[in-house]
Short mmCIF file of C-alpha atoms in Angstrom, two decimals:
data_model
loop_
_atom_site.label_atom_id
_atom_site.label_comp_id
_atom_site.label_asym_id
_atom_site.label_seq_id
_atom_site.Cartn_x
_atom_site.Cartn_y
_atom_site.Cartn_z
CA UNK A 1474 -37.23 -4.78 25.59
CA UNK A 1475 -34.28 -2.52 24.62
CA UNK A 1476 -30.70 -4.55 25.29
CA UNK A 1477 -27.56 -3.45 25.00
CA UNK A 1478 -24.40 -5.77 24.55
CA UNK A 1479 -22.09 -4.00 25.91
CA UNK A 1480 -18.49 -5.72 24.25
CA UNK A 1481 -18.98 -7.64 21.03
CA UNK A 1482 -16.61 -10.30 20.97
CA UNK A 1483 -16.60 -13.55 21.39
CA UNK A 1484 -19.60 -14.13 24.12
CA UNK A 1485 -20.99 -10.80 23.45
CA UNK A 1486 -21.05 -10.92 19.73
CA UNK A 1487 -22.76 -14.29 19.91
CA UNK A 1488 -25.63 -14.45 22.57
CA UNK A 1489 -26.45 -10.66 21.47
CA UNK A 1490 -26.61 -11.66 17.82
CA UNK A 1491 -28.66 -14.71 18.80
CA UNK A 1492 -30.98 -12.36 20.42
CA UNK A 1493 -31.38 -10.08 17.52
CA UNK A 1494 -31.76 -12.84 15.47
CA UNK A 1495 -34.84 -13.18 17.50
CA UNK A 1496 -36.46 -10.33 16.60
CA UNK A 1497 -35.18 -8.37 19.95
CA UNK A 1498 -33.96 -5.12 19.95
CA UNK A 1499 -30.25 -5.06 20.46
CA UNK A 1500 -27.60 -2.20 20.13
CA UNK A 1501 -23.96 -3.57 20.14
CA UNK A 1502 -21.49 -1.43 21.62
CA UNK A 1503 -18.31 -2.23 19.85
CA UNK A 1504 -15.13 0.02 18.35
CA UNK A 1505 -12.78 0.36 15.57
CA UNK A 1506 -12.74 -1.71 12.85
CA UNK A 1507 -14.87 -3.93 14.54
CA UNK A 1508 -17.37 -1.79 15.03
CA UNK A 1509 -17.16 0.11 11.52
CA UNK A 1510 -17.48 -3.92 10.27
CA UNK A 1511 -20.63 -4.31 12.03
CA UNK A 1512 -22.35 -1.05 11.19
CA UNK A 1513 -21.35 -1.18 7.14
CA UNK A 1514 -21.62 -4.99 6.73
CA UNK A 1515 -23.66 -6.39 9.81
CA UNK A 1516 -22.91 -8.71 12.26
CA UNK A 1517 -21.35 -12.50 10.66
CA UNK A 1518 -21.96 -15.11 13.57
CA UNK A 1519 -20.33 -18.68 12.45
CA UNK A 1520 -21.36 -21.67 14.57
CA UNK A 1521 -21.66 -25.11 15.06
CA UNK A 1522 -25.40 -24.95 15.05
CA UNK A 1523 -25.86 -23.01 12.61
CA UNK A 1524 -24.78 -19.90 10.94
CA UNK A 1525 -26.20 -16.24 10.39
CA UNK A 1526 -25.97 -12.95 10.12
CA UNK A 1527 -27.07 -9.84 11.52
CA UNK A 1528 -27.65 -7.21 9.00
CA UNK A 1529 -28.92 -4.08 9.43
CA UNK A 1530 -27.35 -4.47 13.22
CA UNK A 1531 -27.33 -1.29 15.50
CA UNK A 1532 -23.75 -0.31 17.14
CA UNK A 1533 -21.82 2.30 18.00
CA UNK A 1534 -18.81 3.35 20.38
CA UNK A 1535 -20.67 5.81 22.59
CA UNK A 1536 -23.13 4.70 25.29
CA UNK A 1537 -24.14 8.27 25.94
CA UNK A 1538 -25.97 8.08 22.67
CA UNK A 1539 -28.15 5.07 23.27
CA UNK A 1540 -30.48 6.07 26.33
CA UNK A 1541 -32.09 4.67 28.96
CA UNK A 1542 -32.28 0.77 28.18
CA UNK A 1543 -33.76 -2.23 29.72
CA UNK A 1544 -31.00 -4.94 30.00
CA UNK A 1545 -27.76 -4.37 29.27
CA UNK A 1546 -25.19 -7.56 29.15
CA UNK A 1547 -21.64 -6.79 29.98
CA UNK A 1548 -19.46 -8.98 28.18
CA UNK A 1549 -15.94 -6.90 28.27
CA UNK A 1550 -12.87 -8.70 29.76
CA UNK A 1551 -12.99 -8.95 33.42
CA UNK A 1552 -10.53 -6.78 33.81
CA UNK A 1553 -12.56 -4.56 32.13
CA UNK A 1554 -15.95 -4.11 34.38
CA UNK A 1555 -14.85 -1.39 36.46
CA UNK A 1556 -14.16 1.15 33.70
CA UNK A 1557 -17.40 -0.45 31.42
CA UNK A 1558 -19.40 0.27 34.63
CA UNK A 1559 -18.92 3.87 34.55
CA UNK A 1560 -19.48 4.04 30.95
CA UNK A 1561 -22.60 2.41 31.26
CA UNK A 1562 -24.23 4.94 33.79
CA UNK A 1563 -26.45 6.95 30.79
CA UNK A 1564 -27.73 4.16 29.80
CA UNK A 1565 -29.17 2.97 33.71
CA UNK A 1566 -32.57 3.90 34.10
CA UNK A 1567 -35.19 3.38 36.90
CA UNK A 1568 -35.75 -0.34 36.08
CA UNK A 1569 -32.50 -1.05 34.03
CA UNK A 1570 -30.81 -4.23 35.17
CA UNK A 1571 -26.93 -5.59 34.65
CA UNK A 1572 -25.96 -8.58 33.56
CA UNK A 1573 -22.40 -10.08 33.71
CA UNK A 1574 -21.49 -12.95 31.94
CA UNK A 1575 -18.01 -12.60 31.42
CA UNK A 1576 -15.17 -14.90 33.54
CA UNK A 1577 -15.01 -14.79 37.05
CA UNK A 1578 -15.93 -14.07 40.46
CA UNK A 1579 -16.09 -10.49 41.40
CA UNK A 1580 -17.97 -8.70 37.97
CA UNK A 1581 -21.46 -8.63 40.25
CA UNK A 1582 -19.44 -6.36 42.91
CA UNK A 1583 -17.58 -4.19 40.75
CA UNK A 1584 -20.80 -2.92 38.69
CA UNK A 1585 -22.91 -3.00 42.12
CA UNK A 1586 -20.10 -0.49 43.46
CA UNK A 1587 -20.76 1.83 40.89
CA UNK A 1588 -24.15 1.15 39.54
CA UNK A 1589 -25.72 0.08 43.05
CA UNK A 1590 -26.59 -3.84 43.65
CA UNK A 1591 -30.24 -2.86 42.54
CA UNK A 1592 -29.30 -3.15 39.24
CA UNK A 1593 -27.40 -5.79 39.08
CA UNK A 1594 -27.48 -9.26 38.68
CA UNK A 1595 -25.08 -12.10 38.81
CA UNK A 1596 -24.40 -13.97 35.50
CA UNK A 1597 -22.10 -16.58 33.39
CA UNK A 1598 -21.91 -18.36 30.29
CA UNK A 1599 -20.62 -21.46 28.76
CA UNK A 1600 -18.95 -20.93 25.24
CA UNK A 1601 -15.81 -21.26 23.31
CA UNK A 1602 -15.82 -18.55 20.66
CA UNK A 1603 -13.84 -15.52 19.78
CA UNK A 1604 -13.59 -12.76 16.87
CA UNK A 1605 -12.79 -13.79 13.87
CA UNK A 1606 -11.95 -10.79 12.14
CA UNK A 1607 -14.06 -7.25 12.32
CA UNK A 1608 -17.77 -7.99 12.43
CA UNK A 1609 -16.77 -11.73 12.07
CA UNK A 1610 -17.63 -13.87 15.23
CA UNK A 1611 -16.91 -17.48 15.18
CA UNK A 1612 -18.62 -20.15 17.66
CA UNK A 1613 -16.38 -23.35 17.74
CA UNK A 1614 -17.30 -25.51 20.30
CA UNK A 1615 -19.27 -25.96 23.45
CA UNK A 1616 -23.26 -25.70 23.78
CA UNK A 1617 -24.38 -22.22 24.32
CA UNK A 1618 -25.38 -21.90 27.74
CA UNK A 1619 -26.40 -18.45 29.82
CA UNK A 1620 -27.72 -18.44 33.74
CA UNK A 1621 -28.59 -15.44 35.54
CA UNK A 1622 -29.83 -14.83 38.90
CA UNK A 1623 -30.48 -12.18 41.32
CA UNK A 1624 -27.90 -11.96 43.96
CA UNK A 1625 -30.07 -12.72 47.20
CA UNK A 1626 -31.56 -16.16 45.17
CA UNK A 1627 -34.96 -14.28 45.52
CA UNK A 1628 -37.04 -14.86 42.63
CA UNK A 1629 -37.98 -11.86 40.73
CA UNK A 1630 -40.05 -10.60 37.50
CA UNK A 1631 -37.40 -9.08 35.93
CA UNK A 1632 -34.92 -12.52 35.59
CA UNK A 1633 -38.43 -14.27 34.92
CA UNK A 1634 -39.05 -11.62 31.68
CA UNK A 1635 -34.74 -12.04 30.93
CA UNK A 1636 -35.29 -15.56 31.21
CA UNK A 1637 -38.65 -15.27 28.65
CA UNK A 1638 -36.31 -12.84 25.99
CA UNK A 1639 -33.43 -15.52 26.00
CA UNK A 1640 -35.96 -18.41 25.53
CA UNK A 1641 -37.18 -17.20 21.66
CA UNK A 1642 -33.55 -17.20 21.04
CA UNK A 1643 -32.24 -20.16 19.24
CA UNK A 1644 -28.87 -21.98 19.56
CA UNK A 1645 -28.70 -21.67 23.10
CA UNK A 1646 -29.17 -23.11 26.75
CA UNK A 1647 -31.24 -20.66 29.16
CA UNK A 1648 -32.01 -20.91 33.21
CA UNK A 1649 -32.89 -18.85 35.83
CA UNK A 1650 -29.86 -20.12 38.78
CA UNK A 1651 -31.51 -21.15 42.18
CA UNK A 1652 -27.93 -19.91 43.77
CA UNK A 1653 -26.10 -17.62 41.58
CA UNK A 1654 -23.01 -17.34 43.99
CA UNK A 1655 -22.49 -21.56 43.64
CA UNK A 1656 -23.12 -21.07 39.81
CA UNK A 1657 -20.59 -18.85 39.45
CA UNK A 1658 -17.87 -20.96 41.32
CA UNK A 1659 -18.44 -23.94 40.22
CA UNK A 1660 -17.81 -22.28 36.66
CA UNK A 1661 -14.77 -20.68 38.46
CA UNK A 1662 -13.55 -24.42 39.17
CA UNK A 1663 -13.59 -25.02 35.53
CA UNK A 1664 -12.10 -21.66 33.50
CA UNK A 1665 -9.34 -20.32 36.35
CA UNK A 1666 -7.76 -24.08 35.75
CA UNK A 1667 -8.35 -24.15 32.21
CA UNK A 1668 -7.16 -20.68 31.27
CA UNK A 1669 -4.08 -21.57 33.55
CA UNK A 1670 -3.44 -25.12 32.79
CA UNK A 1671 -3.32 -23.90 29.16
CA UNK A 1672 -1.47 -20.88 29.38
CA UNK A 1673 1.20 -22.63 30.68
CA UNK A 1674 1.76 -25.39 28.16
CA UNK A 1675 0.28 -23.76 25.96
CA UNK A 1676 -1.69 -26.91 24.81
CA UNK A 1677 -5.55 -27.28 23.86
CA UNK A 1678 -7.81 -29.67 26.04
CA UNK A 1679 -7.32 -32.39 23.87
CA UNK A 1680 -3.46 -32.40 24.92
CA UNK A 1681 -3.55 -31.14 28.91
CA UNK A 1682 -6.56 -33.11 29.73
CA UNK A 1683 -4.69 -36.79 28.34
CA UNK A 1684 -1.26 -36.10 29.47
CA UNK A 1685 -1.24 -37.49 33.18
CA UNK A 1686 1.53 -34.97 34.68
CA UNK A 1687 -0.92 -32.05 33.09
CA UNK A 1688 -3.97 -33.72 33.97
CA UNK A 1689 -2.77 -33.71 37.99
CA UNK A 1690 -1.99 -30.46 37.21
CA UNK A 1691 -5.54 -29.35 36.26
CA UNK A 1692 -7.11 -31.33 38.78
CA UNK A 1693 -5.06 -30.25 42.01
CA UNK A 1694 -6.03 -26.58 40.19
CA UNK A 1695 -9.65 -27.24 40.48
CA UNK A 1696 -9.11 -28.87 44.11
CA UNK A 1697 -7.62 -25.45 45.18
CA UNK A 1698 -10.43 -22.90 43.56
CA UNK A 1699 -13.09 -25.60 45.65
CA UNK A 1700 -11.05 -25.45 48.83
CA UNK A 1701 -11.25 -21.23 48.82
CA UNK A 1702 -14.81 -21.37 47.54
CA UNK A 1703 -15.53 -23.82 50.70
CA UNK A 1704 -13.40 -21.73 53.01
CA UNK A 1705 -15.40 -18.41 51.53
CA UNK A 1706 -18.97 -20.38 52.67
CA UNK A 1707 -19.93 -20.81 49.04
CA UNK A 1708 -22.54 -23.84 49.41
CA UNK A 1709 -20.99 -26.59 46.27
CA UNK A 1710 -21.46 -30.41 46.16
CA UNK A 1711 -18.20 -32.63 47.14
CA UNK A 1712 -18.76 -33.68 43.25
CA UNK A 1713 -18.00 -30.49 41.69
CA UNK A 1714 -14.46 -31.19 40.79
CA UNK A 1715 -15.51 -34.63 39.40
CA UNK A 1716 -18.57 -33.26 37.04
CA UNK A 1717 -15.75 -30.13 36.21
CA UNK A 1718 -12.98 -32.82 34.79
CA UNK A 1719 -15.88 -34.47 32.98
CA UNK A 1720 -16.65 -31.55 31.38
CA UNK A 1721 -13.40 -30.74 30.47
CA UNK A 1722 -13.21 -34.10 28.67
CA UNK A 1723 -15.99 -34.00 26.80
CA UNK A 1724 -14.21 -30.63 25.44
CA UNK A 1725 -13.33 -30.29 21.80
CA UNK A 1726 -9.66 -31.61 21.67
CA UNK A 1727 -8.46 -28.52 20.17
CA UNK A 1728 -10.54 -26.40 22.81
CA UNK A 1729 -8.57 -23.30 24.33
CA UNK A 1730 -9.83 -20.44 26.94
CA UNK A 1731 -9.82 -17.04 25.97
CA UNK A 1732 -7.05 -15.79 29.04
CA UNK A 1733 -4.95 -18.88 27.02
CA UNK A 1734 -6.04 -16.97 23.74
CA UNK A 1735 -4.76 -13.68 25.13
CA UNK A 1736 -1.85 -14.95 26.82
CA UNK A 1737 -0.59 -16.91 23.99
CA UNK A 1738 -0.99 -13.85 21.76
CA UNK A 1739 0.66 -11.16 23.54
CA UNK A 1740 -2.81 -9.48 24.75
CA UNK A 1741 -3.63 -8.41 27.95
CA UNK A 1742 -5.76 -11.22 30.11
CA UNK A 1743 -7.44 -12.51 32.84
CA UNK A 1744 -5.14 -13.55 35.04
CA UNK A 1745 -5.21 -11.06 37.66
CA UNK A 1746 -8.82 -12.20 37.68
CA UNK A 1747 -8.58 -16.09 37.03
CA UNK A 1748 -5.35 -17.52 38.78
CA UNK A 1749 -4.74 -14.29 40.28
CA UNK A 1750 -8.08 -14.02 42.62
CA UNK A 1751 -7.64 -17.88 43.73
CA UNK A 1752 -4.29 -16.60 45.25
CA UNK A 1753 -5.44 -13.37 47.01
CA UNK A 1754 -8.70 -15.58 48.44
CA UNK A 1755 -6.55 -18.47 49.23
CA UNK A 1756 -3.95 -16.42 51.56
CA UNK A 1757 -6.85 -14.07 52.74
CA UNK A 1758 -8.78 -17.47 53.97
CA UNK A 1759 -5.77 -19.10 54.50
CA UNK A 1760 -6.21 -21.67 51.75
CA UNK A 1761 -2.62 -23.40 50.04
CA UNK A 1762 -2.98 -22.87 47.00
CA UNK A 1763 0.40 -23.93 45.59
CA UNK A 1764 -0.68 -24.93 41.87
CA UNK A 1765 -2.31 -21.84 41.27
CA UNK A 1766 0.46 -19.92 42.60
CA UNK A 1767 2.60 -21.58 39.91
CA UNK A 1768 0.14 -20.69 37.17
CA UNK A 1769 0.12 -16.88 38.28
CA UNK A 1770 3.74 -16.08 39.43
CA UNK A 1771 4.43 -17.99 35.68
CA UNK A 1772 2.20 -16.31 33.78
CA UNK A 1773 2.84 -12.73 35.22
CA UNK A 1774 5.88 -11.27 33.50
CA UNK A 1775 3.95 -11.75 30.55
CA UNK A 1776 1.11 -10.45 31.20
CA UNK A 1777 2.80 -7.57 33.15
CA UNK A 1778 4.85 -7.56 29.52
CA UNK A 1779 1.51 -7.24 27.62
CA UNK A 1780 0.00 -4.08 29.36
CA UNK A 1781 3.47 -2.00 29.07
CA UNK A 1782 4.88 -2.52 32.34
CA UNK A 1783 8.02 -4.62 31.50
CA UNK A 1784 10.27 -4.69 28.52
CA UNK A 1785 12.03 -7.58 27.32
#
């Protein structure tokens, strides 16, 4: 099985080095220093269970030069997927499938625009880690997790021979989803409050999750992503928001998200994606969603700051 990660970073960098680690064969598609890191020195993967490395590893900055693959993961930002989609196309084949596991919603339409919804499955992951420093990846918390599913809930042979590749992999969590679309939400109910919640104070879990004014905060967040998925017919269990806040507490205290990374940093984010979408769906559906407007309209000089289009 030929894979291609396609955006070595944090989630990228670490389920695609877990899988080369297995034995599979994986080409990274990376840039810059990064990527002259990786090709001269290898791939470094720190984690919590366990470190390694990566060395020969095979990368380069040019899909057009890999081929016709098998799987290819697509781990950019989500603000990313639509250009990463069309760079992808020489690498589709007759029987290549798509896999997004970056945040948020609407990856699985994006690539199925340009790729066609053949190819494409819906994905997610559950990891905090980012880079390090070129070639450098570091895992800090959470238990690797991956789920994948095609978008109908149909089973198929091809998520049954993903699910079989991720399986020899160690340090991680693998399933097949029964509903994708639910899976994806009810991850949705966890990182669009996060990534808010902690761009705005710019606090890690430990802090927002104890503080009671920041903990309403998250939680009237979460109530608002549930209400939209509800309103959009998504099919989630009244204890969602519960199991979601439960999660968040078992979170490392010094636990951030990466659009709080980004944000925080002066990088261009996910917000338009994360805090953003739960807006557009809520007024399209007709869903308050007061909180989250206070997150985005917040949050939005900066980021409009961070991509170039204001000064100050």
């Amino acid at each position: 099985m030929r894979i291609v990660v396609f955006g070595t970073g944090g989630v990228g960098g670490y389920f695609g080095g877990r899988l080369a680690q297995a034995g599979m064969n994986v080409t990274f598609i990376a840039r810059g220093k990064h990527l002259e890191a990786i090709t001269n020195q290898g791939l470094r993967v720190d984690s919590i269970n366990g470190d390694f490395s990566i060395y020969p590893a095979i990368a380069t900055d040019d899909p057009a030069t890999v081929g016709e693959v098998d799987v290819i993961l697509c781990c950019v930002k989500s603000w990313q997927v639509s250009e990463a989609s069309i760079a992808m196309l020489p690498m589709i084949g007759p029987n290549t499938v798509v896999v997004p596991i970056q945040n948020g919603i609407e990856a699985p339409e994006i690539l199925s625009e340009v790729l066609g919804a053949d190819k494409v499955l819906g994905g997610l992951c559950r990891i905090i880690s980012m880079t390090h420093g070129p070639g450098h990846i570091r895992h800090v918390g959470a238990d690797p997790y991956i789920t994948f599913g095609e978008l109908d809930n149909q089973e198929s042979e091809r998520t049954k021979r993903l699910f079989r590749a991720f399986s020899k992999a160690s340090g991680l969590t693998v399933e097949i989803a029964t509903d994708i679309i639910a899976a994806l939400w009810k991850k949705f109910i966890l990182i669009a409050p996060w990534s808010g919640v902690g761009a705005v104070t710019r606090a890690p879990a430990g802090v927002f999750r104890s503080l009671p004014e920041t903990r309403q905060m998250l939680l009237e967040s979460m109530k608002e992503v549930f209400n939209v998925a509800i309103a959009r017919g998504v099919e989630l269990s009244k204890e969602v928001v519960e199991e979601t806040m439960e999660f968040i507490d078992a979170l490392p205290e010094d636990g951030t998200a990466s659009m709080q990374r980004d944000i925080i940093e002066g990088r261009p984010s996910e917000l338009n994606e994360q805090n953003g979408v739960v807006v557009r769906l809520g007024n399209a559906f007709g869903v308050q969603t007061p909180v989250n407007a206070f997150i985005y309209y917040s949050l939005l000089p900066l980021e409009m700051r961070a991509r170039g289009q204001l000064q100050f």
